Amino acid sequence: MSLLHHRELDLAVIYDRYADMLYRLALSYLRCDEDARDAVQDVFIKLVEHNPGFRDEEHQRAWLVRATINRSCDLMRRRKVRAALPLEEAHHFPAHASEEAQEVLDCLSRVPEKYRAAITLHDLEGFSVEETARMLRISQSAVKMRLQRGRSSLKQQLEEGHHV
């Protein structure tokens, strides 16, 4: 097997392992299906072009998460994406979510972005506080504070929208 073929297989494995999570993360920032897909595509293009050397799978995952957050923020600034996720696109995040879950996700999109990343990684994707801290490059206590403040903001959004 050639080195190129082996690298393609690795890229396919990486994509299969992380693409859905990265898409949901990007969507939590961008609130637009097409923009979220673009962000994830851009991250994988960057991965192929730069081929960063990863120490282990955790380092790889942290790099992908950080790159997705950075790209999402770039797209937000460039495209001035501020509108809520349109209802016709809501079925993409996640496909099997109930109407109540969709309302929570819509409210989450209005939580300040630095809190949204912590909530998305920890509460929605199931990463530990320690893993979330490494991916966001902040301390564990900062993750806990962002989770607390983000959850408070989310609760306020839900109460204001009478979604409780």
CSV table of C-alpha atoms in Angstrom, one decimal:
chain,number,residue,atom,x,y,z
A,1,MET,CA,0.0,0.0,0.0
A,2,SER,CA,1.4,3.4,-1.0
A,3,LEU,CA,1.9,6.2,1.5
A,4,LEU,CA,-0.7,8.3,-0.3
A,5,HIS,CA,-3.3,5.5,-0.2
A,6,HIS,CA,-2.6,5.0,3.5
A,7,ARG,CA,-3.0,8.8,4.2
A,8,GLU,CA,-6.3,8.8,2.3
A,9,LEU,CA,-7.6,5.9,4.5
A,10,ASP,CA,-6.5,7.9,7.6
A,11,LEU,CA,-8.4,11.0,6.3
A,12,ALA,CA,-11.5,8.9,5.8
A,13,VAL,CA,-11.3,7.5,9.3
A,14,ILE,CA,-10.7,10.9,10.8
A,15,TYR,CA,-13.7,12.3,8.8
A,16,ASP,CA,-16.0,9.4,9.8
A,17,ARG,CA,-15.0,9.8,13.4
A,18,TYR,CA,-15.3,13.6,13.8
A,19,ALA,CA,-17.3,15.2,10.9
A,20,ASP,CA,-20.7,15.0,12.6
A,21,MET,CA,-19.4,16.4,15.9
A,22,LEU,CA,-17.6,19.2,14.1
A,23,TYR,CA,-20.7,20.0,12.1
A,24,ARG,CA,-22.8,20.3,15.2
A,25,LEU,CA,-20.2,22.5,16.8
A,26,ALA,CA,-20.0,24.8,13.7
A,27,LEU,CA,-23.8,24.9,13.5
A,28,SER,CA,-24.0,26.0,17.1
A,29,TYR,CA,-21.9,29.0,16.1
A,30,LEU,CA,-23.1,29.8,12.6
A,31,ARG,CA,-26.8,28.8,12.8
A,32,CYS,CA,-26.8,28.0,9.1
A,33,ASP,CA,-26.5,24.6,7.6
A,34,GLU,CA,-24.5,25.7,4.5
A,35,ASP,CA,-22.1,27.8,6.6
A,36,ALA,CA,-21.5,25.0,9.1
A,37,ARG,CA,-20.8,22.5,6.2
A,38,ASP,CA,-18.4,25.0,4.7
A,39,ALA,CA,-16.6,25.5,8.0
A,40,VAL,CA,-16.1,21.7,8.4
A,41,GLN,CA,-15.0,21.4,4.8
A,42,ASP,CA,-12.5,24.2,5.3
A,43,VAL,CA,-11.1,22.5,8.4
A,44,PHE,CA,-10.6,19.2,6.6
A,45,ILE,CA,-8.9,21.0,3.7
A,46,LYS,CA,-6.6,22.7,6.2
A,47,LEU,CA,-5.9,19.3,7.7
A,48,VAL,CA,-4.9,17.9,4.3
A,49,GLU,CA,-2.9,20.9,3.2
A,50,HIS,CA,-0.9,21.3,6.4
A,51,ASN,CA,-0.9,17.7,7.6
A,52,PRO,CA,-0.1,18.7,11.2
A,53,GLY,CA,1.7,16.0,13.2
A,54,PHE,CA,-0.5,14.8,16.1
A,55,ARG,CA,0.9,13.2,19.2
A,56,ASP,CA,-2.2,11.1,19.7
A,57,GLU,CA,-5.9,10.9,19.0
A,58,GLU,CA,-6.7,13.4,21.8
A,59,HIS,CA,-4.3,16.0,20.2
A,60,GLN,CA,-5.9,15.4,16.8
A,61,ARG,CA,-9.4,15.9,18.2
A,62,ALA,CA,-8.4,19.0,20.1
A,63,TRP,CA,-6.9,20.4,16.9
A,64,LEU,CA,-10.0,19.7,14.8
A,65,VAL,CA,-12.3,21.3,17.5
A,66,ARG,CA,-10.1,24.4,17.8
A,67,ALA,CA,-9.8,24.7,14.0
A,68,THR,CA,-13.6,24.4,13.7
A,69,ILE,CA,-14.3,27.0,16.3
A,70,ASN,CA,-11.7,29.4,14.7
A,71,ARG,CA,-13.2,28.9,11.2
A,72,SER,CA,-16.7,29.3,12.5
A,73,CYS,CA,-15.7,32.6,14.2
A,74,ASP,CA,-14.0,33.8,10.9
A,75,LEU,CA,-17.1,33.0,8.9
A,76,MET,CA,-19.3,34.8,11.5
A,77,ARG,CA,-17.2,37.9,11.2
A,78,ARG,CA,-17.0,37.8,7.4
A,79,ARG,CA,-20.6,36.9,6.7
A,80,LYS,CA,-22.2,38.7,9.6
A,81,VAL,CA,-24.2,35.6,10.4
A,82,ARG,CA,-26.6,36.6,13.2
A,83,ALA,CA,-30.0,35.2,12.3
A,84,ALA,CA,-31.5,32.2,14.1
A,85,LEU,CA,-31.5,28.8,12.5
A,86,PRO,CA,-34.4,28.8,10.0
A,87,LEU,CA,-37.1,26.1,10.9
A,88,GLU,CA,-36.6,24.4,7.5
A,89,GLU,CA,-33.0,23.7,8.5
A,90,ALA,CA,-33.6,22.8,12.1
A,91,HIS,CA,-34.0,19.1,11.2
A,92,HIS,CA,-30.2,18.9,10.5
A,93,PHE,CA,-29.2,19.4,14.1
A,94,PRO,CA,-29.7,16.6,15.0
A,95,ALA,CA,-32.0,14.8,12.6
A,96,HIS,CA,-33.8,12.8,15.3
A,97,ALA,CA,-34.4,15.7,17.7
A,98,SER,CA,-37.8,16.3,19.2
A,99,GLU,CA,-39.5,19.7,18.8
A,100,GLU,CA,-38.6,20.4,22.4
A,101,ALA,CA,-34.9,19.6,21.7
A,102,GLN,CA,-35.0,21.9,18.6
A,103,GLU,CA,-36.3,24.7,20.8
A,104,VAL,CA,-33.5,24.2,23.2
A,105,LEU,CA,-31.0,24.2,20.3
A,106,ASP,CA,-32.5,27.5,19.0
A,107,CYS,CA,-32.1,29.1,22.4
A,108,LEU,CA,-28.5,27.7,22.6
A,109,SER,CA,-27.7,29.6,19.4
A,110,ARG,CA,-28.5,32.9,21.3
A,111,VAL,CA,-26.1,32.0,24.2
A,112,PRO,CA,-22.8,34.0,24.0
A,113,GLU,CA,-20.3,32.1,21.8
A,114,LYS,CA,-17.6,31.5,24.4
A,115,TYR,CA,-20.2,29.8,26.6
A,116,ARG,CA,-21.8,28.0,23.7
A,117,ALA,CA,-18.6,26.1,22.8
A,118,ALA,CA,-18.2,24.8,26.4
A,119,ILE,CA,-21.9,23.7,26.5
A,120,THR,CA,-21.7,22.1,23.1
A,121,LEU,CA,-18.6,20.1,23.8
A,122,HIS,CA,-19.4,19.1,27.4
A,123,ASP,CA,-23.2,18.8,27.5
A,124,LEU,CA,-24.1,17.9,23.9
A,125,GLU,CA,-21.0,16.0,22.8
A,126,GLY,CA,-20.2,14.4,26.2
A,127,PHE,CA,-16.6,15.4,26.7
A,128,SER,CA,-15.3,15.7,30.2
A,129,VAL,CA,-14.4,19.1,31.7
A,130,GLU,CA,-10.7,18.2,31.4
A,131,GLU,CA,-11.1,17.3,27.7
A,132,THR,CA,-13.1,20.4,27.0
A,133,ALA,CA,-10.5,22.5,28.7
A,134,ARG,CA,-7.8,21.1,26.5
A,135,MET,CA,-9.8,21.5,23.3
A,136,LEU,CA,-10.6,25.1,24.1
A,137,ARG,CA,-7.1,25.8,25.5
A,138,ILE,CA,-8.5,27.2,28.8
A,139,SER,CA,-8.3,26.0,32.4
A,140,GLN,CA,-10.7,23.5,33.9
A,141,SER,CA,-12.0,26.1,36.2
A,142,ALA,CA,-12.7,28.4,33.2
A,143,VAL,CA,-14.6,25.6,31.6
A,144,LYS,CA,-16.7,25.1,34.8
A,145,MET,CA,-17.4,28.9,34.9
A,146,ARG,CA,-18.4,29.0,31.2
A,147,LEU,CA,-20.7,26.0,31.7
A,148,GLN,CA,-22.3,27.7,34.7
A,149,ARG,CA,-22.7,31.0,33.0
A,150,GLY,CA,-23.8,29.4,29.7
A,151,ARG,CA,-26.4,27.2,31.4
A,152,SER,CA,-27.7,30.3,33.2
A,153,SER,CA,-27.9,32.2,29.9
A,154,LEU,CA,-29.6,29.2,28.3
A,155,LYS,CA,-32.1,28.9,31.1
A,156,GLN,CA,-32.9,32.6,30.7
A,157,GLN,CA,-33.4,32.2,27.0
A,158,LEU,CA,-35.7,29.3,27.6
A,159,GLU,CA,-37.7,31.2,30.2
A,160,GLU,CA,-38.0,34.3,28.0
A,161,GLY,CA,-39.2,32.2,25.1
A,162,HIS,CA,-41.7,30.3,27.3
A,163,HIS,CA,-40.1,27.1,26.2
A,164,VAL,CA,-39.9,25.6,29.7
